[in-house]
C-alpha cells in the first residue's frame, strides 16, 4: 500500500535502493548506437520462430545487421524497452514520412515478455512520438506468417489497406491507422462512427 508521502515537489524524490519488484518492469527510451547489440538480439529472439517461413533475404532484412541497424538509428527514431540491467526487451522504430504520414518498422518483443503489456506500451510510445511530429496517420507493413502481430495491430486500431508490397520475395501487407484529430473539418455530426473493415 503506498505511503502518504508529501508530493508537493519540495523534496527531491528519493530513489528506492530496495530490490526490484517481482512484477516485470521496463523503461522505454530512444536507442543509441550503444544499443545495437541489444536491439539485434531482441529482433532475433522475436523473429526466430518465423525464420523457416521467411526467405533468407527477407529474414536478414527483418532482423537487421549491425550495419543496417546503424542506418536505421540514423534514419528513424528507434525506441527500446530495457530492463534494469539494460537488456533490450522490445523495440520499435518510427519515422515521419511525406504528407504527415508516420511509418513504423521493426516492432519486436522478446518471447519472454510477450503478453505482458510491454508491446502496447512500446506501440503507444511510438504513436505518441508520431503524433507530436504532427502525423495524422501511421502505416506499417507485415508479412503473413506474423499472425500474432496481425492480431496485435488490429486490436490496436490498425486496419489492413489494399496495398501489398514485395518484401524480398514475400508479400508485405500494409496496415494503417488514423492518428490524432483530423486537420480538415469533420463530417456533420453523427457520422463517421462505423469504421469500414476489410478482410
Ligand atoms: C507483435 C508483438 C510485438 C506483439 O506483442 P505481444 O506481447 O505478443 O502482444 P500483446 O501484448 O497484444 O499480447 C499478445 C497475446 O497475449 C495475450 N495477452 C496480452 N496481455 C496478457 C496478459 N496480461 N495476460 C495473459 N495474456 C495476455 C493477448 O490476448 C494476446 O493473445 P492472442 O494474440 O492469442 O490474442 C510480438 O508478438 C512479437 O514481437 N512478435 C514477433 C515479431 C513480430 O511479429 N513483429 C511484428 C513485425 S510487423
JSON list of C-alpha atoms and ligand atoms in Angstrom, two decimals:
[
{"chain": "A", "resi": 1, "resn": "UNK", "atom": "CA", "xyz": [0.00, 0.00, 0.00]},
{"chain": "A", "resi": 2, "resn": "UNK", "atom": "CA", "xyz": [1.56, 3.34, -0.94]},
{"chain": "A", "resi": 3, "resn": "UNK", "atom": "CA", "xyz": [2.59, 5.51, 1.97]},
{"chain": "A", "resi": 4, "resn": "UNK", "atom": "CA", "xyz": [1.24, 9.03, 2.12]},
{"chain": "A", "resi": 5, "resn": "UNK", "atom": "CA", "xyz": [4.37, 10.96, 1.34]},
{"chain": "A", "resi": 6, "resn": "UNK", "atom": "CA", "xyz": [4.32, 14.68, 0.72]},
{"chain": "A", "resi": 7, "resn": "UNK", "atom": "CA", "xyz": [4.09, 15.16, -3.04]},
{"chain": "A", "resi": 8, "resn": "UNK", "atom": "CA", "xyz": [4.31, 18.93, -3.20]},
{"chain": "A", "resi": 9, "resn": "UNK", "atom": "CA", "xyz": [7.56, 18.84, -5.12]},
{"chain": "A", "resi": 10, "resn": "UNK", "atom": "CA", "xyz": [9.61, 20.33, -2.30]},
{"chain": "A", "resi": 11, "resn": "UNK", "atom": "CA", "xyz": [11.65, 17.24, -1.69]},
{"chain": "A", "resi": 12, "resn": "UNK", "atom": "CA", "xyz": [13.53, 15.54, -4.46]},
{"chain": "A", "resi": 13, "resn": "UNK", "atom": "CA", "xyz": [12.01, 12.09, -4.85]},
{"chain": "A", "resi": 14, "resn": "UNK", "atom": "CA", "xyz": [14.10, 9.55, -3.01]},
{"chain": "A", "resi": 15, "resn": "UNK", "atom": "CA", "xyz": [15.11, 6.66, -5.23]},
{"chain": "A", "resi": 16, "resn": "UNK", "atom": "CA", "xyz": [14.48, 3.39, -3.58]},
{"chain": "A", "resi": 17, "resn": "UNK", "atom": "CA", "xyz": [17.51, 1.17, -3.22]},
{"chain": "A", "resi": 18, "resn": "UNK", "atom": "CA", "xyz": [15.43, -1.86, -2.44]},
{"chain": "A", "resi": 19, "resn": "UNK", "atom": "CA", "xyz": [15.37, -4.84, -4.74]},
{"chain": "A", "resi": 20, "resn": "UNK", "atom": "CA", "xyz": [13.38, -4.69, -7.93]},
{"chain": "A", "resi": 21, "resn": "UNK", "atom": "CA", "xyz": [9.76, -5.76, -7.57]},
{"chain": "A", "resi": 22, "resn": "UNK", "atom": "CA", "xyz": [8.82, -9.21, -8.79]},
{"chain": "A", "resi": 23, "resn": "UNK", "atom": "CA", "xyz": [6.48, -7.74, -11.36]},
{"chain": "A", "resi": 24, "resn": "UNK", "atom": "CA", "xyz": [8.35, -7.29, -14.67]},
{"chain": "A", "resi": 25, "resn": "UNK", "atom": "CA", "xyz": [9.38, -3.68, -15.15]},
{"chain": "A", "resi": 26, "resn": "UNK", "atom": "CA", "xyz": [10.93, -1.84, -18.03]},
{"chain": "A", "resi": 27, "resn": "UNK", "atom": "CA", "xyz": [11.74, 1.62, -19.21]},
{"chain": "A", "resi": 28, "resn": "UNK", "atom": "CA", "xyz": [11.16, 2.85, -22.72]},
{"chain": "A", "resi": 29, "resn": "UNK", "atom": "CA", "xyz": [13.65, 5.26, -24.24]},
{"chain": "A", "resi": 30, "resn": "UNK", "atom": "CA", "xyz": [15.29, 6.18, -27.51]},
{"chain": "A", "resi": 31, "resn": "UNK", "atom": "CA", "xyz": [18.03, 3.85, -28.63]},
{"chain": "A", "resi": 32, "resn": "UNK", "atom": "CA", "xyz": [21.56, 4.95, -29.29]},
{"chain": "A", "resi": 33, "resn": "UNK", "atom": "CA", "xyz": [24.25, 3.14, -31.22]},
{"chain": "A", "resi": 34, "resn": "UNK", "atom": "CA", "xyz": [25.31, 1.51, -27.95]},
{"chain": "A", "resi": 35, "resn": "UNK", "atom": "CA", "xyz": [22.01, -0.37, -28.01]},
{"chain": "A", "resi": 36, "resn": "UNK", "atom": "CA", "xyz": [22.66, -2.00, -31.38]},
{"chain": "A", "resi": 37, "resn": "UNK", "atom": "CA", "xyz": [23.80, -5.39, -29.99]},
{"chain": "A", "resi": 38, "resn": "UNK", "atom": "CA", "xyz": [20.76, -5.49, -27.71]},
{"chain": "A", "resi": 39, "resn": "UNK", "atom": "CA", "xyz": [18.37, -4.49, -30.50]},
{"chain": "A", "resi": 40, "resn": "UNK", "atom": "CA", "xyz": [19.82, -7.21, -32.75]},
{"chain": "A", "resi": 41, "resn": "UNK", "atom": "CA", "xyz": [19.43, -9.83, -30.02]},
{"chain": "A", "resi": 42, "resn": "UNK", "atom": "CA", "xyz": [15.85, -8.77, -29.38]},
{"chain": "A", "resi": 43, "resn": "UNK", "atom": "CA", "xyz": [14.94, -8.88, -33.08]},
{"chain": "A", "resi": 44, "resn": "UNK", "atom": "CA", "xyz": [16.48, -12.32, -33.47]},
{"chain": "A", "resi": 45, "resn": "UNK", "atom": "CA", "xyz": [14.71, -13.68, -30.41]},
{"chain": "A", "resi": 46, "resn": "UNK", "atom": "CA", "xyz": [11.35, -12.35, -31.57]},
{"chain": "A", "resi": 47, "resn": "UNK", "atom": "CA", "xyz": [11.57, -13.37, -35.23]},
{"chain": "A", "resi": 48, "resn": "UNK", "atom": "CA", "xyz": [13.44, -16.65, -34.90]},
{"chain": "A", "resi": 49, "resn": "UNK", "atom": "CA", "xyz": [10.22, -18.72, -34.59]},
{"chain": "A", "resi": 50, "resn": "UNK", "atom": "CA", "xyz": [9.25, -17.44, -38.07]},
{"chain": "A", "resi": 51, "resn": "UNK", "atom": "CA", "xyz": [12.61, -17.96, -39.74]},
{"chain": "A", "resi": 52, "resn": "UNK", "atom": "CA", "xyz": [11.53, -21.01, -41.76]},
{"chain": "A", "resi": 53, "resn": "UNK", "atom": "CA", "xyz": [8.61, -19.08, -43.21]},
{"chain": "A", "resi": 54, "resn": "UNK", "atom": "CA", "xyz": [10.80, -16.25, -44.45]},
{"chain": "A", "resi": 55, "resn": "UNK", "atom": "CA", "xyz": [13.00, -16.02, -47.49]},
{"chain": "A", "resi": 56, "resn": "UNK", "atom": "CA", "xyz": [16.62, -15.77, -46.31]},
{"chain": "A", "resi": 57, "resn": "UNK", "atom": "CA", "xyz": [16.97, -12.20, -47.57]},
{"chain": "A", "resi": 58, "resn": "UNK", "atom": "CA", "xyz": [13.68, -11.09, -46.04]},
{"chain": "A", "resi": 59, "resn": "UNK", "atom": "CA", "xyz": [14.72, -12.60, -42.71]},
{"chain": "A", "resi": 60, "resn": "UNK", "atom": "CA", "xyz": [18.06, -10.83, -42.78]},
{"chain": "A", "resi": 61, "resn": "UNK", "atom": "CA", "xyz": [16.38, -7.55, -43.68]},
{"chain": "A", "resi": 62, "resn": "UNK", "atom": "CA", "xyz": [13.98, -8.01, -40.78]},
{"chain": "A", "resi": 63, "resn": "UNK", "atom": "CA", "xyz": [16.41, -8.94, -38.04]},
{"chain": "A", "resi": 64, "resn": "UNK", "atom": "CA", "xyz": [18.96, -6.41, -39.32]},
{"chain": "A", "resi": 65, "resn": "UNK", "atom": "CA", "xyz": [22.73, -6.48, -39.24]},
{"chain": "A", "resi": 66, "resn": "UNK", "atom": "CA", "xyz": [24.99, -4.18, -37.23]},
{"chain": "A", "resi": 67, "resn": "UNK", "atom": "CA", "xyz": [25.28, -2.02, -40.33]},
{"chain": "A", "resi": 68, "resn": "UNK", "atom": "CA", "xyz": [21.58, -1.84, -41.19]},
{"chain": "A", "resi": 69, "resn": "UNK", "atom": "CA", "xyz": [20.74, -1.28, -37.51]},
{"chain": "A", "resi": 70, "resn": "UNK", "atom": "CA", "xyz": [23.08, 1.71, -37.52]},
{"chain": "A", "resi": 71, "resn": "UNK", "atom": "CA", "xyz": [21.37, 3.02, -40.65]},
{"chain": "A", "resi": 72, "resn": "UNK", "atom": "CA", "xyz": [18.00, 2.59, -39.00]},
{"chain": "A", "resi": 73, "resn": "UNK", "atom": "CA", "xyz": [19.06, 4.55, -35.95]},
{"chain": "A", "resi": 74, "resn": "UNK", "atom": "CA", "xyz": [20.23, 7.25, -38.34]},
{"chain": "A", "resi": 75, "resn": "UNK", "atom": "CA", "xyz": [17.01, 7.38, -40.34]},
{"chain": "A", "resi": 76, "resn": "UNK", "atom": "CA", "xyz": [14.30, 6.59, -37.79]},
{"chain": "A", "resi": 77, "resn": "UNK", "atom": "CA", "xyz": [13.67, 7.10, -34.10]},
{"chain": "A", "resi": 78, "resn": "UNK", "atom": "CA", "xyz": [14.33, 3.71, -32.60]},
{"chain": "A", "resi": 79, "resn": "UNK", "atom": "CA", "xyz": [12.70, 3.05, -29.26]},
{"chain": "A", "resi": 80, "resn": "UNK", "atom": "CA", "xyz": [13.81, 0.33, -26.89]},
{"chain": "A", "resi": 81, "resn": "UNK", "atom": "CA", "xyz": [12.23, -1.10, -23.77]},
{"chain": "A", "resi": 82, "resn": "UNK", "atom": "CA", "xyz": [15.01, -2.06, -21.39]},
{"chain": "A", "resi": 83, "resn": "UNK", "atom": "CA", "xyz": [15.05, -3.77, -18.04]},
{"chain": "A", "resi": 84, "resn": "UNK", "atom": "CA", "xyz": [17.06, -2.61, -15.04]},
{"chain": "A", "resi": 85, "resn": "UNK", "atom": "CA", "xyz": [20.17, -4.35, -16.39]},
{"chain": "A", "resi": 86, "resn": "UNK", "atom": "CA", "xyz": [19.85, -2.68, -19.75]},
{"chain": "A", "resi": 87, "resn": "UNK", "atom": "CA", "xyz": [18.70, -5.78, -21.61]},
{"chain": "A", "resi": 88, "resn": "UNK", "atom": "CA", "xyz": [16.61, -4.81, -24.61]},
{"chain": "A", "resi": 89, "resn": "UNK", "atom": "CA", "xyz": [13.23, -6.47, -24.17]},
{"chain": "A", "resi": 90, "resn": "UNK", "atom": "CA", "xyz": [11.44, -4.80, -27.04]},
{"chain": "A", "resi": 91, "resn": "UNK", "atom": "CA", "xyz": [11.94, -2.34, -29.84]},
{"chain": "A", "resi": 92, "resn": "UNK", "atom": "CA", "xyz": [10.08, -0.37, -32.48]},
{"chain": "A", "resi": 93, "resn": "UNK", "atom": "CA", "xyz": [11.15, 2.32, -34.94]},
{"chain": "A", "resi": 94, "resn": "UNK", "atom": "CA", "xyz": [9.15, 5.34, -36.06]},
{"chain": "A", "resi": 95, "resn": "UNK", "atom": "CA", "xyz": [9.56, 7.97, -38.71]},
{"chain": "A", "resi": 96, "resn": "UNK", "atom": "CA", "xyz": [7.53, 10.83, -40.09]},
{"chain": "A", "resi": 97, "resn": "UNK", "atom": "CA", "xyz": [7.17, 10.47, -43.82]},
{"chain": "A", "resi": 98, "resn": "UNK", "atom": "CA", "xyz": [5.72, 12.64, -46.54]},
{"chain": "A", "resi": 99, "resn": "UNK", "atom": "CA", "xyz": [2.34, 14.38, -46.13]},
{"chain": "A", "resi": 100, "resn": "UNK", "atom": "CA", "xyz": [2.05, 13.76, -42.41]},
{"chain": "A", "resi": 101, "resn": "UNK", "atom": "CA", "xyz": [2.23, 10.01, -42.73]},
{"chain": "A", "resi": 102, "resn": "UNK", "atom": "CA", "xyz": [4.07, 8.18, -40.00]},
{"chain": "A", "resi": 103, "resn": "UNK", "atom": "CA", "xyz": [5.67, 4.82, -40.50]},
{"chain": "A", "resi": 104, "resn": "UNK", "atom": "CA", "xyz": [6.56, 2.09, -38.04]},
{"chain": "A", "resi": 105, "resn": "UNK", "atom": "CA", "xyz": [9.11, -0.66, -38.59]},
{"chain": "A", "resi": 106, "resn": "UNK", "atom": "CA", "xyz": [10.89, -3.36, -36.68]},
{"chain": "A", "resi": 107, "resn": "UNK", "atom": "CA", "xyz": [8.42, -3.95, -33.86]},
{"chain": "A", "resi": 108, "resn": "UNK", "atom": "CA", "xyz": [9.55, -6.84, -31.74]},
{"chain": "A", "resi": 109, "resn": "UNK", "atom": "CA", "xyz": [9.22, -8.05, -28.18]},
{"chain": "A", "resi": 110, "resn": "UNK", "atom": "CA", "xyz": [11.25, -10.89, -26.75]},
{"chain": "A", "resi": 111, "resn": "UNK", "atom": "CA", "xyz": [9.10, -14.01, -26.36]},
{"chain": "A", "resi": 112, "resn": "UNK", "atom": "CA", "xyz": [9.75, -13.90, -22.60]},
{"chain": "A", "resi": 113, "resn": "UNK", "atom": "CA", "xyz": [7.93, -10.55, -22.43]},
{"chain": "A", "resi": 114, "resn": "UNK", "atom": "CA", "xyz": [5.13, -11.08, -24.92]},
{"chain": "A", "resi": 115, "resn": "UNK", "atom": "CA", "xyz": [1.66, -10.84, -23.44]},
{"chain": "A", "resi": 116, "resn": "UNK", "atom": "CA", "xyz": [2.90, -8.69, -20.55]},
{"chain": "A", "resi": 117, "resn": "UNK", "atom": "CA", "xyz": [1.73, -5.27, -21.68]},
{"chain": "A", "resi": 118, "resn": "UNK", "atom": "CA", "xyz": [5.15, -4.28, -22.95]},
{"chain": "A", "resi": 119, "resn": "UNK", "atom": "CA", "xyz": [4.12, -4.36, -26.62]},
{"chain": "A", "resi": 120, "resn": "UNK", "atom": "CA", "xyz": [1.16, -1.97, -26.16]},
{"chain": "A", "resi": 121, "resn": "UNK", "atom": "CA", "xyz": [3.40, 0.39, -24.15]},
{"chain": "A", "resi": 122, "resn": "UNK", "atom": "CA", "xyz": [6.04, 0.41, -26.85]},
{"chain": "A", "resi": 123, "resn": "UNK", "atom": "CA", "xyz": [3.48, 0.99, -29.56]},
{"chain": "A", "resi": 124, "resn": "UNK", "atom": "CA", "xyz": [1.90, 3.78, -27.56]},
{"chain": "A", "resi": 125, "resn": "UNK", "atom": "CA", "xyz": [5.26, 5.46, -27.14]},
{"chain": "A", "resi": 126, "resn": "UNK", "atom": "CA", "xyz": [5.95, 5.33, -30.87]},
{"chain": "A", "resi": 127, "resn": "UNK", "atom": "CA", "xyz": [2.47, 6.60, -31.74]},
{"chain": "A", "resi": 128, "resn": "UNK", "atom": "CA", "xyz": [2.77, 9.48, -29.29]},
{"chain": "A", "resi": 129, "resn": "UNK", "atom": "CA", "xyz": [6.07, 10.39, -30.90]},
{"chain": "A", "resi": 130, "resn": "UNK", "atom": "CA", "xyz": [4.47, 10.43, -34.35]},
{"chain": "A", "resi": 131, "resn": "UNK", "atom": "CA", "xyz": [1.50, 12.44, -33.08]},
{"chain": "A", "resi": 132, "resn": "UNK", "atom": "CA", "xyz": [3.92, 15.03, -31.71]},
{"chain": "A", "resi": 133, "resn": "UNK", "atom": "CA", "xyz": [5.51, 15.11, -35.13]},
{"chain": "A", "resi": 134, "resn": "UNK", "atom": "CA", "xyz": [2.06, 16.06, -36.49]},
{"chain": "A", "resi": 135, "resn": "UNK", "atom": "CA", "xyz": [1.43, 12.78, -38.23]},
{"chain": "A", "resi": 136, "resn": "UNK", "atom": "CA", "xyz": [-2.23, 12.24, -39.00]},
{"chain": "A", "resi": 137, "resn": "UNK", "atom": "CA", "xyz": [-1.91, 8.59, -39.87]},
{"chain": "A", "resi": 138, "resn": "UNK", "atom": "CA", "xyz": [0.55, 5.79, -39.47]},
{"chain": "A", "resi": 139, "resn": "UNK", "atom": "CA", "xyz": [1.31, 2.79, -41.64]},
{"chain": "A", "resi": 140, "resn": "UNK", "atom": "CA", "xyz": [3.28, -0.38, -41.19]},
{"chain": "A", "resi": 141, "resn": "UNK", "atom": "CA", "xyz": [3.93, -3.48, -43.23]},
{"chain": "A", "resi": 142, "resn": "UNK", "atom": "CA", "xyz": [3.63, -7.02, -42.04]},
{"chain": "A", "resi": 143, "resn": "UNK", "atom": "CA", "xyz": [4.01, -10.47, -43.56]},
{"chain": "A", "resi": 144, "resn": "UNK", "atom": "CA", "xyz": [1.56, -13.36, -43.47]},
{"chain": "A", "resi": 145, "resn": "UNK", "atom": "CA", "xyz": [3.47, -15.60, -41.02]},
{"chain": "A", "resi": 146, "resn": "UNK", "atom": "CA", "xyz": [3.25, -12.95, -38.29]},
{"chain": "A", "resi": 147, "resn": "UNK", "atom": "CA", "xyz": [-0.27, -13.82, -37.24]},
{"chain": "A", "resi": 148, "resn": "UNK", "atom": "CA", "xyz": [0.21, -12.76, -33.65]},
{"chain": "A", "resi": 149, "resn": "UNK", "atom": "CA", "xyz": [1.39, -9.37, -34.87]},
{"chain": "A", "resi": 150, "resn": "UNK", "atom": "CA", "xyz": [-1.66, -9.03, -37.12]},
{"chain": "A", "resi": 151, "resn": "UNK", "atom": "CA", "xyz": [-3.94, -9.62, -34.15]},
{"chain": "A", "resi": 152, "resn": "UNK", "atom": "CA", "xyz": [-1.92, -7.20, -32.07]},
{"chain": "A", "resi": 153, "resn": "UNK", "atom": "CA", "xyz": [-2.17, -4.42, -34.67]},
{"chain": "A", "resi": 154, "resn": "UNK", "atom": "CA", "xyz": [-5.88, -4.97, -35.26]},
{"chain": "A", "resi": 155, "resn": "UNK", "atom": "CA", "xyz": [-6.50, -4.84, -31.51]},
{"chain": "A", "resi": 156, "resn": "UNK", "atom": "CA", "xyz": [-4.66, -1.55, -31.52]},
{"chain": "A", "resi": 157, "resn": "UNK", "atom": "CA", "xyz": [-6.71, 0.16, -34.19]},
{"chain": "A", "resi": 158, "resn": "UNK", "atom": "CA", "xyz": [-4.85, -0.75, -37.37]},
{"chain": "A", "resi": 159, "resn": "UNK", "atom": "CA", "xyz": [-6.76, -1.97, -40.42]},
{"chain": "A", "resi": 160, "resn": "UNK", "atom": "CA", "xyz": [-5.44, -3.65, -43.50]},
{"chain": "A", "resi": 161, "resn": "UNK", "atom": "CA", "xyz": [-5.29, -1.46, -46.60]},
{"chain": "A", "resi": 162, "resn": "UNK", "atom": "CA", "xyz": [-5.48, -2.64, -50.18]},
{"chain": "A", "resi": 163, "resn": "UNK", "atom": "CA", "xyz": [-1.76, -2.11, -50.63]},
{"chain": "A", "resi": 164, "resn": "UNK", "atom": "CA", "xyz": [0.61, -5.02, -50.72]},
{"chain": "A", "resi": 165, "resn": "UNK", "atom": "CA", "xyz": [4.29, -4.56, -51.43]},
{"chain": "A", "resi": 166, "resn": "UNK", "atom": "CA", "xyz": [7.02, -7.03, -52.19]},
{"chain": "A", "resi": 167, "resn": "UNK", "atom": "CA", "xyz": [9.41, -7.59, -49.32]},
{"chain": "A", "resi": 168, "resn": "UNK", "atom": "CA", "xyz": [12.31, -9.60, -50.67]},
{"chain": "A", "resi": 169, "resn": "UNK", "atom": "CA", "xyz": [10.04, -12.20, -52.22]},
{"chain": "A", "resi": 170, "resn": "UNK", "atom": "CA", "xyz": [7.32, -12.06, -49.56]},
{"chain": "A", "resi": 171, "resn": "UNK", "atom": "CA", "xyz": [4.02, -10.17, -49.76]},
{"chain": "A", "resi": 172, "resn": "UNK", "atom": "CA", "xyz": [4.05, -7.29, -47.30]},
{"chain": "A", "resi": 173, "resn": "UNK", "atom": "CA", "xyz": [0.53, -6.27, -46.30]},
{"chain": "A", "resi": 174, "resn": "UNK", "atom": "CA", "xyz": [0.21, -2.59, -45.44]},
{"chain": "A", "resi": 175, "resn": "UNK", "atom": "CA", "xyz": [-1.79, -1.68, -42.36]},
{"chain": "A", "resi": 176, "resn": "UNK", "atom": "CA", "xyz": [-2.84, 1.81, -41.47]},
{"chain": "A", "resi": 177, "resn": "UNK", "atom": "CA", "xyz": [-4.30, 3.70, -38.55]},
{"chain": "A", "resi": 178, "resn": "UNK", "atom": "CA", "xyz": [-5.57, 7.20, -38.02]},
{"chain": "A", "resi": 179, "resn": "UNK", "atom": "CA", "xyz": [-3.63, 9.30, -35.52]},
{"chain": "A", "resi": 180, "resn": "UNK", "atom": "CA", "xyz": [-4.79, 12.36, -33.72]},
{"chain": "A", "resi": 181, "resn": "UNK", "atom": "CA", "xyz": [-7.50, 14.78, -34.73]},
{"chain": "A", "resi": 182, "resn": "UNK", "atom": "CA", "xyz": [-8.21, 15.42, -38.40]},
{"chain": "A", "resi": 183, "resn": "UNK", "atom": "CA", "xyz": [-6.89, 18.65, -39.80]},
{"chain": "A", "resi": 184, "resn": "UNK", "atom": "CA", "xyz": [-9.84, 19.22, -42.12]},
{"chain": "A", "resi": 185, "resn": "UNK", "atom": "CA", "xyz": [-13.33, 19.97, -40.84]},
{"chain": "A", "resi": 186, "resn": "UNK", "atom": "CA", "xyz": [-15.06, 16.79, -39.81]},
{"chain": "A", "resi": 187, "resn": "UNK", "atom": "CA", "xyz": [-18.18, 15.47, -41.49]},
{"chain": "A", "resi": 188, "resn": "UNK", "atom": "CA", "xyz": [-21.50, 16.61, -39.98]},
{"chain": "A", "resi": 189, "resn": "UNK", "atom": "CA", "xyz": [-22.23, 15.33, -36.51]},
{"chain": "A", "resi": 190, "resn": "UNK", "atom": "CA", "xyz": [-23.41, 11.79, -36.14]},
{"chain": "A", "resi": 191, "resn": "UNK", "atom": "CA", "xyz": [-21.32, 10.34, -38.92]},
{"chain": "A", "resi": 192, "resn": "UNK", "atom": "CA", "xyz": [-18.05, 8.50, -39.02]},
{"chain": "A", "resi": 193, "resn": "UNK", "atom": "CA", "xyz": [-18.69, 6.08, -36.19]},
{"chain": "A", "resi": 194, "resn": "UNK", "atom": "CA", "xyz": [-18.53, 2.85, -38.08]},
{"chain": "A", "resi": 195, "resn": "UNK", "atom": "CA", "xyz": [-15.09, 2.12, -39.47]},
{"chain": "A", "resi": 196, "resn": "UNK", "atom": "CA", "xyz": [-15.07, 0.19, -42.69]},
{"chain": "A", "resi": 197, "resn": "UNK", "atom": "CA", "xyz": [-13.25, -3.09, -42.26]},
{"chain": "A", "resi": 198, "resn": "UNK", "atom": "CA", "xyz": [-11.90, -5.33, -44.92]},
{"chain": "A", "resi": 199, "resn": "UNK", "atom": "CA", "xyz": [-10.82, -8.90, -44.52]},
{"chain": "B", "resi": 1, "resn": "LIG", "atom": "C1", "xyz": [3.99, -8.46, -32.45]},
{"chain": "B", "resi": 1, "resn": "LIG", "atom": "C2", "xyz": [4.41, -8.41, -31.00]},
{"chain": "B", "resi": 1, "resn": "LIG", "atom": "C3", "xyz": [5.32, -7.21, -30.77]},
{"chain": "B", "resi": 1, "resn": "LIG", "atom": "C4", "xyz": [3.14, -8.24, -30.15]},
{"chain": "B", "resi": 1, "resn": "LIG", "atom": "O1", "xyz": [3.49, -8.33, -28.81]},
{"chain": "B", "resi": 1, "resn": "LIG", "atom": "P1", "xyz": [2.66, -9.28, -27.82]},
{"chain": "B", "resi": 1, "resn": "LIG", "atom": "O2", "xyz": [3.21, -9.13, -26.47]},
{"chain": "B", "resi": 1, "resn": "LIG", "atom": "O3", "xyz": [2.68, -10.62, -28.43]},
{"chain": "B", "resi": 1, "resn": "LIG", "atom": "O4", "xyz": [1.21, -8.62, -27.96]},
{"chain": "B", "resi": 1, "resn": "LIG", "atom": "P2", "xyz": [0.08, -8.49, -26.86]},
{"chain": "B", "resi": 1, "resn": "LIG", "atom": "O5", "xyz": [0.54, -7.67, -25.72]},
{"chain": "B", "resi": 1, "resn": "LIG", "atom": "O6", "xyz": [-1.14, -7.99, -27.55]},
{"chain": "B", "resi": 1, "resn": "LIG", "atom": "O7", "xyz": [-0.15, -9.96, -26.37]},
{"chain": "B", "resi": 1, "resn": "LIG", "atom": "C5", "xyz": [-0.40, -10.99, -27.29]},
{"chain": "B", "resi": 1, "resn": "LIG", "atom": "C6", "xyz": [-1.18, -12.11, -26.69]},
{"chain": "B", "resi": 1, "resn": "LIG", "atom": "O8", "xyz": [-1.04, -12.19, -25.30]},
{"chain": "B", "resi": 1, "resn": "LIG", "atom": "C7", "xyz": [-2.31, -12.02, -24.70]},
{"chain": "B", "resi": 1, "resn": "LIG", "atom": "N1", "xyz": [-2.11, -11.16, -23.54]},
{"chain": "B", "resi": 1, "resn": "LIG", "atom": "C8", "xyz": [-1.84, -9.85, -23.53]},
{"chain": "B", "resi": 1, "resn": "LIG", "atom": "N2", "xyz": [-1.70, -9.42, -22.26]},
{"chain": "B", "resi": 1, "resn": "LIG", "atom": "C9", "xyz": [-1.91, -10.51, -21.48]},
{"chain": "B", "resi": 1, "resn": "LIG", "atom": "C10", "xyz": [-1.89, -10.73, -20.09]},
{"chain": "B", "resi": 1, "resn": "LIG", "atom": "N3", "xyz": [-1.66, -9.72, -19.24]},
{"chain": "B", "resi": 1, "resn": "LIG", "atom": "N4", "xyz": [-2.10, -11.99, -19.63]},
{"chain": "B", "resi": 1, "resn": "LIG", "atom": "C11", "xyz": [-2.36, -13.01, -20.49]},
{"chain": "B", "resi": 1, "resn": "LIG", "atom": "N5", "xyz": [-2.38, -12.86, -21.83]},
{"chain": "B", "resi": 1, "resn": "LIG", "atom": "C12", "xyz": [-2.16, -11.62, -22.30]},
{"chain": "B", "resi": 1, "resn": "LIG", "atom": "C13", "xyz": [-3.16, -11.36, -25.73]},
{"chain": "B", "resi": 1, "resn": "LIG", "atom": "O9", "xyz": [-4.54, -11.68, -25.56]},
{"chain": "B", "resi": 1, "resn": "LIG", "atom": "C14", "xyz": [-2.62, -11.92, -26.99]},
{"chain": "B", "resi": 1, "resn": "LIG", "atom": "O10", "xyz": [-3.10, -13.21, -27.31]},
{"chain": "B", "resi": 1, "resn": "LIG", "atom": "P3", "xyz": [-3.58, -13.54, -28.81]},
{"chain": "B", "resi": 1, "resn": "LIG", "atom": "O11", "xyz": [-2.59, -12.92, -29.77]},
{"chain": "B", "resi": 1, "resn": "LIG", "atom": "O12", "xyz": [-3.57, -15.02, -28.85]},
{"chain": "B", "resi": 1, "resn": "LIG", "atom": "O13", "xyz": [-4.91, -12.94, -28.95]},
{"chain": "B", "resi": 1, "resn": "LIG", "atom": "C15", "xyz": [5.13, -9.71, -30.56]},
{"chain": "B", "resi": 1, "resn": "LIG", "atom": "O14", "xyz": [4.23, -10.81, -30.64]},
{"chain": "B", "resi": 1, "resn": "LIG", "atom": "C16", "xyz": [6.36, -10.02, -31.38]},
{"chain": "B", "resi": 1, "resn": "LIG", "atom": "O15", "xyz": [7.43, -9.49, -31.14]},
{"chain": "B", "resi": 1, "resn": "LIG", "atom": "N6", "xyz": [6.21, -10.90, -32.39]},
{"chain": "B", "resi": 1, "resn": "LIG", "atom": "C17", "xyz": [7.33, -11.34, -33.22]},
{"chain": "B", "resi": 1, "resn": "LIG", "atom": "C18", "xyz": [7.82, -10.22, -34.10]},
{"chain": "B", "resi": 1, "resn": "LIG", "atom": "C19", "xyz": [6.72, -9.60, -34.90]},
{"chain": "B", "resi": 1, "resn": "LIG", "atom": "O16", "xyz": [5.81, -10.27, -35.38]},
{"chain": "B", "resi": 1, "resn": "LIG", "atom": "N7", "xyz": [6.82, -8.28, -35.07]},
{"chain": "B", "resi": 1, "resn": "LIG", "atom": "C20", "xyz": [5.87, -7.52, -35.85]},
{"chain": "B", "resi": 1, "resn": "LIG", "atom": "C21", "xyz": [6.51, -7.10, -37.11]},
{"chain": "B", "resi": 1, "resn": "LIG", "atom": "S1", "xyz": [5.35, -6.33, -38.21]}
]
